[in-house]
PDB file of C-alpha atoms in Angstrom:
ATOM      1  CA  HIS A 524      63.432   4.681  -7.469  1.00 59.00           C
ATOM      2  CA  LEU A 525      61.353   4.876 -10.641  1.00 59.00           C
ATOM      3  CA  TYR A 526      64.094   3.292 -12.736  1.00 59.00           C
ATOM      4  CA  ALA A 527      64.646   0.578 -10.126  1.00 59.00           C
ATOM      5  CA  LYS A 528      60.966  -0.345 -10.392  1.00 65.00           C
ATOM      6  CA  GLU A 529      61.221  -0.602 -14.195  1.00 72.00           C
ATOM      7  CA  ALA A 530      63.119  -3.876 -14.083  1.00 81.00           C
ATOM      8  CA  ASP A 531      62.669  -7.329 -12.604  1.00 89.00           C
ATOM      9  CA  VAL A 532      65.884  -8.026 -10.672  1.00 92.00           C
ATOM     10  CA  GLU A 533      67.294 -11.500 -10.055  1.00 94.00           C
ATOM     11  CA  GLY A 534      70.387 -12.483  -8.108  1.00 95.00           C
ATOM     12  CA  ILE A 535      70.506  -9.418  -5.874  1.00 95.00           C
ATOM     13  CA  ASP A 536      71.792 -11.709  -3.116  1.00 95.00           C
ATOM     14  CA  ASN A 537      74.892 -12.324  -5.232  1.00 96.00           C
ATOM     15  CA  LEU A 538      76.040  -8.768  -4.567  1.00 97.00           C
ATOM     16  CA  PRO A 539      78.492  -8.309  -1.689  1.00 96.00           C
ATOM     17  CA  ALA A 540      77.038  -6.511   1.321  1.00 95.00           C
ATOM     18  CA  ASN A 541      79.576  -3.743   0.807  1.00 95.00           C
ATOM     19  CA  GLY A 542      81.965  -2.543  -1.863  1.00 91.00           C
ATOM     20  CA  PRO A 543      84.339  -2.704  -3.450  1.00 96.00           C
ATOM     21  CA  PHE A 544      83.330  -4.778  -6.457  1.00 96.00           C
ATOM     22  CA  ILE A 545      83.117  -4.412 -10.231  1.00 96.00           C
ATOM     23  CA  VAL A 546      79.872  -4.896 -12.131  1.00 97.00           C
ATOM     24  CA  VAL A 547      80.573  -6.016 -15.715  1.00 96.00           C
ATOM     25  CA  ALA A 548      77.441  -5.633 -17.835  1.00 97.00           C
ATOM     26  CA  ASN A 549      76.190  -5.766 -21.405  1.00 96.00           C
ATOM     27  CA  HIS A 550      75.057  -2.486 -22.975  1.00 94.00           C
ATOM     28  CA  PHE A 551      71.991  -2.892 -25.206  1.00 93.00           C
ATOM     29  CA  ASN A 552      70.751   0.689 -24.830  1.00 88.00           C
ATOM     30  CA  VAL A 553      67.762  -0.257 -22.664  1.00 84.00           C
ATOM     31  CA  LYS A 554      68.547   2.326 -19.953  1.00 86.00           C
ATOM     32  CA  GLU A 555      71.164   0.046 -18.349  1.00 91.00           C
ATOM     33  CA  THR A 556      72.921   2.969 -16.679  1.00 91.00           C
ATOM     34  CA  GLU A 557      69.782   4.376 -15.084  1.00 90.00           C
ATOM     35  CA  ILE A 558      68.548   0.950 -14.008  1.00 91.00           C
ATOM     36  CA  LEU A 559      71.886  -0.133 -12.539  1.00 94.00           C
ATOM     37  CA  LEU A 560      72.467   3.152 -10.714  1.00 93.00           C
ATOM     38  CA  ALA A 561      68.993   2.826  -9.198  1.00 91.00           C
ATOM     39  CA  THR A 562      69.416  -0.854  -8.322  1.00 92.00           C
ATOM     40  CA  LEU A 563      72.838  -0.203  -6.776  1.00 94.00           C
ATOM     41  CA  LYS A 564      71.717   2.938  -4.962  1.00 92.00           C
ATOM     42  CA  LYS A 565      72.907   1.739  -1.551  1.00 93.00           C
ATOM     43  CA  TYR A 566      76.502   1.626  -2.844  1.00 96.00           C
ATOM     44  CA  ASP A 567      78.797   4.434  -3.982  1.00 96.00           C
ATOM     45  CA  THR A 568      78.564   3.500  -7.665  1.00 96.00           C
ATOM     46  CA  HIS A 569      80.445   4.937 -10.633  1.00 97.00           C
ATOM     47  CA  ILE A 570      79.633   4.251 -14.295  1.00 95.00           C
ATOM     48  CA  VAL A 571      82.557   4.045 -16.731  1.00 96.00           C
ATOM     49  CA  ALA A 572      81.766   6.153 -19.821  1.00 94.00           C
ATOM     50  CA  ALA A 573      83.460   6.870 -23.156  1.00 93.00           C
ATOM     51  CA  GLU A 574      86.078   9.612 -22.795  1.00 93.00           C
ATOM     52  CA  LYS A 575      85.661  11.401 -26.132  1.00 93.00           C
ATOM     53  CA  VAL A 576      82.020  10.734 -26.954  1.00 93.00           C
ATOM     54  CA  HIS A 577      80.671  11.592 -23.499  1.00 92.00           C
ATOM     55  CA  GLY A 578      83.534  13.162 -21.535  1.00 90.00           C
ATOM     56  CA  GLU A 579      84.252  15.830 -24.184  1.00 91.00           C
ATOM     57  CA  HIS A 580      80.624  16.706 -24.911  1.00 90.00           C
ATOM     58  CA  PRO A 581      79.718  19.961 -23.065  1.00 87.00           C
ATOM     59  CA  VAL A 582      76.272  18.776 -21.965  1.00 90.00           C
ATOM     60  CA  ARG A 583      76.981  15.080 -21.420  1.00 88.00           C
ATOM     61  CA  LYS A 584      80.041  16.002 -19.363  1.00 88.00           C
ATOM     62  CA  ILE A 585      77.785  17.807 -16.887  1.00 90.00           C
ATOM     63  CA  GLY A 586      75.592  14.721 -16.631  1.00 88.00           C
ATOM     64  CA  LEU A 587      78.611  12.487 -16.030  1.00 88.00           C
ATOM     65  CA  ASN A 588      79.771  14.755 -13.223  1.00 88.00           C
ATOM     66  CA  LEU A 589      76.331  14.660 -11.646  1.00 88.00           C
ATOM     67  CA  ILE A 590      76.320  10.850 -11.489  1.00 88.00           C
ATOM     68  CA  ARG A 591      80.039  10.768 -10.539  1.00 91.00           C
ATOM     69  CA  ALA A 592      80.982   8.754 -13.601  1.00 93.00           C
ATOM     70  CA  ILE A 593      84.561   8.276 -14.758  1.00 94.00           C
ATOM     71  CA  THR A 594      85.773   8.082 -18.352  1.00 93.00           C
ATOM     72  CA  ALA A 595      87.991   5.670 -20.263  1.00 93.00           C
ATOM     73  CA  PRO A 596      89.660   5.899 -23.693  1.00 93.00           C
ATOM     74  CA  GLU A 597      87.613   4.338 -26.495  1.00 94.00           C
ATOM     75  CA  SER A 598      88.615   1.731 -29.054  1.00 94.00           C
ATOM     76  CA  LEU A 599      87.238   0.411 -32.321  1.00 96.00           C
ATOM     77  CA  ALA A 600      90.113  -2.032 -32.815  1.00 94.00           C
ATOM     78  CA  HIS A 601      87.806  -5.036 -33.231  1.00 95.00           C
ATOM     79  CA  LEU A 602      86.460  -3.619 -36.496  1.00 95.00           C
ATOM     80  CA  SER A 603      88.031  -3.945 -39.925  1.00 95.00           C
ATOM     81  CA  GLU A 604      88.772  -0.796 -41.946  1.00 94.00           C
ATOM     82  CA  VAL A 605      85.701  -1.464 -44.082  1.00 96.00           C
ATOM     83  CA  GLU A 606      83.518  -1.917 -41.000  1.00 96.00           C
ATOM     84  CA  LYS A 607      84.826   1.344 -39.546  1.00 96.00           C
ATOM     85  CA  GLN A 608      83.900   3.279 -42.673  1.00 96.00           C
ATOM     86  CA  GLU A 609      80.462   1.671 -42.779  1.00 95.00           C
ATOM     87  CA  LEU A 610      80.011   2.612 -39.125  1.00 96.00           C
ATOM     88  CA  LEU A 611      80.850   6.261 -39.801  1.00 96.00           C
ATOM     89  CA  GLU A 612      78.189   6.348 -42.514  1.00 94.00           C
ATOM     90  CA  ARG A 613      75.564   5.090 -40.052  1.00 94.00           C
ATOM     91  CA  ILE A 614      76.214   7.640 -37.277  1.00 94.00           C
ATOM     92  CA  PRO A 615      73.563  10.394 -37.415  1.00 92.00           C
ATOM     93  CA  ASP A 616      75.089  12.798 -34.850  1.00 92.00           C
ATOM     94  CA  VAL A 617      77.846  15.113 -36.170  1.00 95.00           C
ATOM     95  CA  PHE A 618      79.666  15.414 -32.833  1.00 95.00           C
ATOM     96  CA  VAL A 619      79.636  11.656 -32.260  1.00 95.00           C
ATOM     97  CA  LYS A 620      80.845  11.009 -35.808  1.00 96.00           C
ATOM     98  CA  GLU A 621      83.769  13.401 -35.298  1.00 96.00           C
ATOM     99  CA  LYS A 622      84.796  11.627 -32.099  1.00 96.00           C
ATOM    100  CA  TYR A 623      84.561   8.192 -33.712  1.00 96.00           C
ATOM    101  CA  GLN A 624      86.720   9.513 -36.563  1.00 97.00           C
ATOM    102  CA  GLU A 625      89.312  10.691 -34.021  1.00 95.00           C
ATOM    103  CA  VAL A 626      89.425   7.200 -32.501  1.00 95.00           C
ATOM    104  CA  ILE A 627      89.764   5.603 -35.942  1.00 96.00           C
ATOM    105  CA  ASP A 628      92.502   8.031 -37.021  1.00 95.00           C
ATOM    106  CA  ALA A 629      94.530   7.419 -33.867  1.00 93.00           C
ATOM    107  CA  GLU A 630      94.291   3.636 -34.212  1.00 92.00           C
ATOM    108  CA  THR A 631      95.210   3.834 -37.906  1.00 91.00           C
ATOM    109  CA  LEU A 632      98.395   5.675 -36.917  1.00 90.00           C
ATOM    110  CA  GLY A 633      99.068   3.127 -34.178  1.00 87.00           C
ATOM    111  CA  LYS A 634      98.657   5.688 -31.426  1.00 82.00           C
ATOM    112  CA  THR A 635      97.493   4.574 -27.986  1.00 77.00           C
ATOM    113  CA  ASP A 636      96.155   7.014 -25.416  1.00 74.00           C
ATOM    114  CA  THR A 637      98.557   5.753 -22.757  1.00 79.00           C
ATOM    115  CA  SER A 638      98.096   8.728 -20.458  1.00 82.00           C
ATOM    116  CA  GLY A 639      94.308   8.428 -20.625  1.00 82.00           C
ATOM    117  CA  LEU A 640      94.470   4.704 -19.937  1.00 88.00           C
ATOM    118  CA  LEU A 641      96.781   5.168 -16.942  1.00 90.00           C
ATOM    119  CA  LYS A 642      94.525   7.914 -15.567  1.00 92.00           C
ATOM    120  CA  PHE A 643      91.514   5.630 -15.914  1.00 93.00           C
ATOM    121  CA  ILE A 644      93.247   2.719 -14.155  1.00 94.00           C
ATOM    122  CA  ARG A 645      94.469   4.957 -11.322  1.00 94.00           C
ATOM    123  CA  SER A 646      91.050   6.552 -10.852  1.00 95.00           C
ATOM    124  CA  SER A 647      89.319   3.168 -10.870  1.00 96.00           C
ATOM    125  CA  THR A 648      91.779   1.656  -8.400  1.00 96.00           C
ATOM    126  CA  ALA A 649      91.422   4.647  -6.082  1.00 96.00           C
ATOM    127  CA  LEU A 650      87.627   4.377  -6.075  1.00 97.00           C
ATOM    128  CA  LEU A 651      87.734   0.638  -5.371  1.00 97.00           C
ATOM    129  CA  SER A 652      90.268   1.194  -2.600  1.00 96.00           C
ATOM    130  CA  ARG A 653      87.810   3.368  -0.706  1.00 96.00           C
ATOM    131  CA  GLY A 654      85.062   0.745  -1.060  1.00 97.00           C
ATOM    132  CA  ASP A 655      83.181   2.037  -4.097  1.00 97.00           C
ATOM    133  CA  VAL A 656      81.625   0.106  -6.988  1.00 98.00           C
ATOM    134  CA  LEU A 657      82.455   0.358 -10.701  1.00 97.00           C
ATOM    135  CA  VAL A 658      80.073  -0.466 -13.568  1.00 97.00           C
ATOM    136  CA  ILE A 659      81.893  -1.340 -16.801  1.00 96.00           C
ATOM    137  CA  TYR A 660      80.459  -2.054 -20.274  1.00 96.00           C
ATOM    138  CA  PRO A 661      83.236  -4.007 -22.065  1.00 95.00           C
ATOM    139  CA  GLU A 662      81.482  -4.037 -25.461  1.00 95.00           C
ATOM    140  CA  GLY A 663      82.665  -0.481 -26.009  1.00 93.00           C
ATOM    141  CA  LEU A 664      81.237   2.098 -28.378  1.00 95.00           C
ATOM    142  CA  TRP A 665      77.853   1.722 -30.012  1.00 93.00           C
ATOM    143  CA  LEU A 666      78.023   0.506 -33.603  1.00 94.00           C
ATOM    144  CA  TYR A 667      74.700   2.046 -34.684  1.00 93.00           C
ATOM    145  CA  ASP A 668      73.574  -1.258 -36.157  1.00 91.00           C
ATOM    146  CA  GLY A 669      70.334  -1.660 -34.228  1.00 85.00           C
ATOM    147  CA  GLU A 670      66.821  -1.932 -35.577  1.00 80.00           C
ATOM    148  CA  ASN A 671      65.654   1.119 -37.528  1.00 77.00           C
ATOM    149  CA  GLY A 672      69.107   2.667 -37.210  1.00 74.00           C
ATOM    150  CA  SER A 673      69.176   2.680 -33.409  1.00 83.00           C
ATOM    151  CA  SER A 674      72.511   2.917 -31.666  1.00 88.00           C
ATOM    152  CA  ARG A 675      72.837  -0.677 -30.510  1.00 86.00           C
ATOM    153  CA  SER A 676      71.600  -4.074 -31.590  1.00 86.00           C
ATOM    154  CA  HIS A 677      70.307  -6.198 -28.724  1.00 91.00           C
ATOM    155  CA  SER A 678      72.977  -8.876 -28.897  1.00 93.00           C
ATOM    156  CA  LEU A 679      76.481  -9.160 -27.471  1.00 96.00           C
ATOM    157  CA  TYR A 680      79.518  -7.816 -29.281  1.00 94.00           C
ATOM    158  CA  LYS A 681      83.045  -9.096 -28.790  1.00 94.00           C
ATOM    159  CA  ALA A 682      84.255  -7.363 -25.618  1.00 95.00           C
ATOM    160  CA  TYR A 683      87.371  -5.300 -25.043  1.00 93.00           C
ATOM    161  CA  SER A 684      89.677  -6.250 -22.189  1.00 88.00           C
ATOM    162  CA  GLY A 685      90.311  -3.812 -19.376  1.00 85.00           C
ATOM    163  CA  PHE A 686      88.894  -4.642 -15.976  1.00 89.00           C
ATOM    164  CA  GLU A 687      91.662  -7.210 -15.405  1.00 89.00           C
ATOM    165  CA  LEU A 688      94.196  -4.360 -15.288  1.00 90.00           C
ATOM    166  CA  ILE A 689      92.131  -2.562 -12.674  1.00 93.00           C
ATOM    167  CA  ALA A 690      91.743  -5.727 -10.601  1.00 92.00           C
ATOM    168  CA  GLU A 691      95.476  -6.377 -10.858  1.00 92.00           C
ATOM    169  CA  GLN A 692      96.372  -2.875  -9.697  1.00 93.00           C
ATOM    170  CA  TYR A 693      93.851  -3.081  -6.865  1.00 94.00           C
ATOM    171  CA  LYS A 694      95.452  -6.292  -5.627  1.00 93.00           C
ATOM    172  CA  LYS A 695      98.938  -4.807  -5.835  1.00 93.00           C
ATOM    173  CA  LEU A 696      97.771  -1.858  -3.759  1.00 93.00           C
ATOM    174  CA  THR A 697      95.671  -3.687  -1.156  1.00 94.00           C
ATOM    175  CA  GLY A 698      96.739  -7.333  -1.290  1.00 93.00           C
ATOM    176  CA  LYS A 699      93.085  -8.292  -1.845  1.00 92.00           C
ATOM    177  CA  THR A 700      91.109  -9.540  -4.838  1.00 92.00           C
ATOM    178  CA  VAL A 701      88.109  -7.517  -5.972  1.00 94.00           C
ATOM    179  CA  PRO A 702      84.880  -9.432  -6.754  1.00 94.00           C
ATOM    180  CA  ILE A 703      83.681  -9.293 -10.368  1.00 95.00           C
ATOM    181  CA  ILE A 704      79.897  -9.471 -10.873  1.00 96.00           C
ATOM    182  CA  PRO A 705      78.743 -10.499 -14.400  1.00 96.00           C
ATOM    183  CA  THR A 706      75.442  -8.721 -15.036  1.00 97.00           C
ATOM    184  CA  ALA A 707      72.826  -9.043 -17.773  1.00 97.00           C
ATOM    185  CA  VAL A 708      70.346  -6.241 -18.501  1.00 95.00           C
ATOM    186  CA  TYR A 709      67.847  -6.909 -21.280  1.00 94.00           C
ATOM    187  CA  ILE A 710      64.249  -6.965 -22.466  1.00 91.00           C
ATOM    188  CA  ASP A 711      62.688 -10.424 -22.590  1.00 89.00           C
ATOM    189  CA  GLU A 712      60.217 -11.812 -25.133  1.00 87.00           C
ATOM    190  CA  GLN A 713      57.318 -10.428 -23.103  1.00 88.00           C
ATOM    191  CA  GLY A 714      58.781  -6.914 -23.260  1.00 87.00           C
ATOM    192  CA  GLU A 715      59.823  -6.902 -19.602  1.00 89.00           C
ATOM    193  CA  LYS A 716      63.129  -5.369 -18.505  1.00 91.00           C
ATOM    194  CA  LYS A 717      65.341  -7.875 -16.682  1.00 93.00           C
ATOM    195  CA  VAL A 718      68.466  -7.502 -14.563  1.00 95.00           C
ATOM    196  CA  LYS A 719      70.392 -10.614 -13.553  1.00 97.00           C
ATOM    197  CA  PHE A 720      73.417 -10.590 -11.253  1.00 97.00           C
ATOM    198  CA  ALA A 721      75.577 -13.722 -11.421  1.00 96.00           C
ATOM    199  CA  SER A 722      77.695 -15.045  -8.585  1.00 94.00           C
ATOM    200  CA  ALA A 723      80.925 -13.135  -8.097  1.00 93.00           C
ATOM    201  CA  LEU A 724      83.941 -14.246 -10.090  1.00 89.00           C
ATOM    202  CA  ASP A 725      87.355 -14.202  -8.480  1.00 74.00           C
ATOM    203  CA  ALA A 726      89.505 -11.673 -10.324  1.00 63.00           C
ATOM    204  CA  ASN A 727      92.417 -14.123 -10.044  1.00 60.00           C
ATOM    205  CA  SER A 728      90.658 -16.673 -12.241  1.00 56.00           C
ATOM    206  CA  SER A 729      88.545 -14.431 -14.474  1.00 64.00           C
ATOM    207  CA  ASP A 730      89.128 -12.542 -17.681  1.00 85.00           C
ATOM    208  CA  THR A 731      86.908 -10.387 -19.866  1.00 89.00           C
ATOM    209  CA  HIS A 732      85.757 -13.197 -22.132  1.00 88.00           C
ATOM    210  CA  ALA A 733      85.004 -15.591 -19.267  1.00 90.00           C
ATOM    211  CA  CYS A 734      82.902 -12.842 -17.739  1.00 93.00           C
ATOM    212  CA  MET A 735      81.100 -12.159 -21.026  1.00 94.00           C
ATOM    213  CA  GLU A 736      80.365 -15.860 -21.437  1.00 94.00           C
ATOM    214  CA  GLU A 737      78.729 -15.775 -18.002  1.00 95.00           C
ATOM    215  CA  ILE A 738      76.631 -12.790 -19.089  1.00 96.00           C
ATOM    216  CA  ALA A 739      75.657 -14.649 -22.268  1.00 96.00           C
ATOM    217  CA  ARG A 740      74.407 -17.600 -20.207  1.00 96.00           C
ATOM    218  CA  MET A 741      71.926 -15.270 -18.503  1.00 96.00           C
ATOM    219  CA  LEU A 742      70.604 -13.832 -21.770  1.00 96.00           C
ATOM    220  CA  PRO A 743      68.076 -15.338 -24.197  1.00 94.00           C
ATOM    221  CA  LYS A 744      69.859 -17.199 -27.002  1.00 94.00           C
ATOM    222  CA  SER A 745      68.766 -14.589 -29.532  1.00 93.00           C
ATOM    223  CA  GLN A 746      70.729 -11.950 -27.593  1.00 95.00           C
ATOM    224  CA  GLN A 747      73.961 -13.861 -26.953  1.00 96.00           C
ATOM    225  CA  GLY A 748      75.536 -12.544 -30.148  1.00 94.00           C
ATOM    226  CA  TYR A 749      79.306 -13.096 -30.404  1.00 94.00           C
ATOM    227  CA  TYR A 750      79.216 -15.464 -27.421  1.00 95.00           C
ATOM    228  CA  ALA A 751      76.314 -17.635 -28.608  1.00 91.00           C
ATOM    229  CA  THR A 752      78.507 -20.427 -29.989  1.00 70.00           C
ATOM    230  CA  LYS A 753      80.326 -20.667 -26.697  1.00 58.00           C
ATOM    231  CA  GLN A 754      77.223 -21.698 -24.725  1.00 52.00           C
ATOM    232  CA  GLU A 755      76.268 -25.228 -23.790  1.00 50.00           C
ATOM    233  CA  PRO A 756      73.161 -26.549 -25.615  1.00 41.00           C
ATOM    234  CA  ASP A 757      69.929 -26.923 -23.633  1.00 39.00           C
TER     235      ASP A 757
END
């Protein structure tokens, strides 16, 4: 309840009365998880978290279990080799650095965690099939390029695809399309936390980048990042 009161929420009427649906949100490290779990408290909601960084950490794993989160394999494929090495130098936490290195090493060798990906898709589809809600952050791992060395800059990164596979499997299983809700969580120029839910996108006609462009439209221009050039001028 306290976290729900922290933010000014717009577009709550855009949420379906019941699950299932998928919330696709940006991840600026402004307590998005706490705020969204609180705002979506009437639904059975599950956050999607990083498998190695959070799911393999002894303490964080307990926290994930408590909030009934599920994990997904990570990727840093959008970064060049130079950018990956620069990223490793910025990470202050030894455990996190080791896990990022594992991701980088696997991608360098061309290895894909197929079993982990299949497990994630099956788990997600099963949760949606019983009427639950998923919250996905498609921007992926933090790049530790925020102000004063913080984990995340407050602007959009290029997103990784993924929820389309879940939506596709859900439709194969149920014959129905699952609503996709683009969601922006940010701090405005006055220092106020904002949550904006857009109208649901039909999974049949939506992809990750279309969804991210919708999120960008709800953010201040200074926070649109990778998707800023794709917005219509005022």
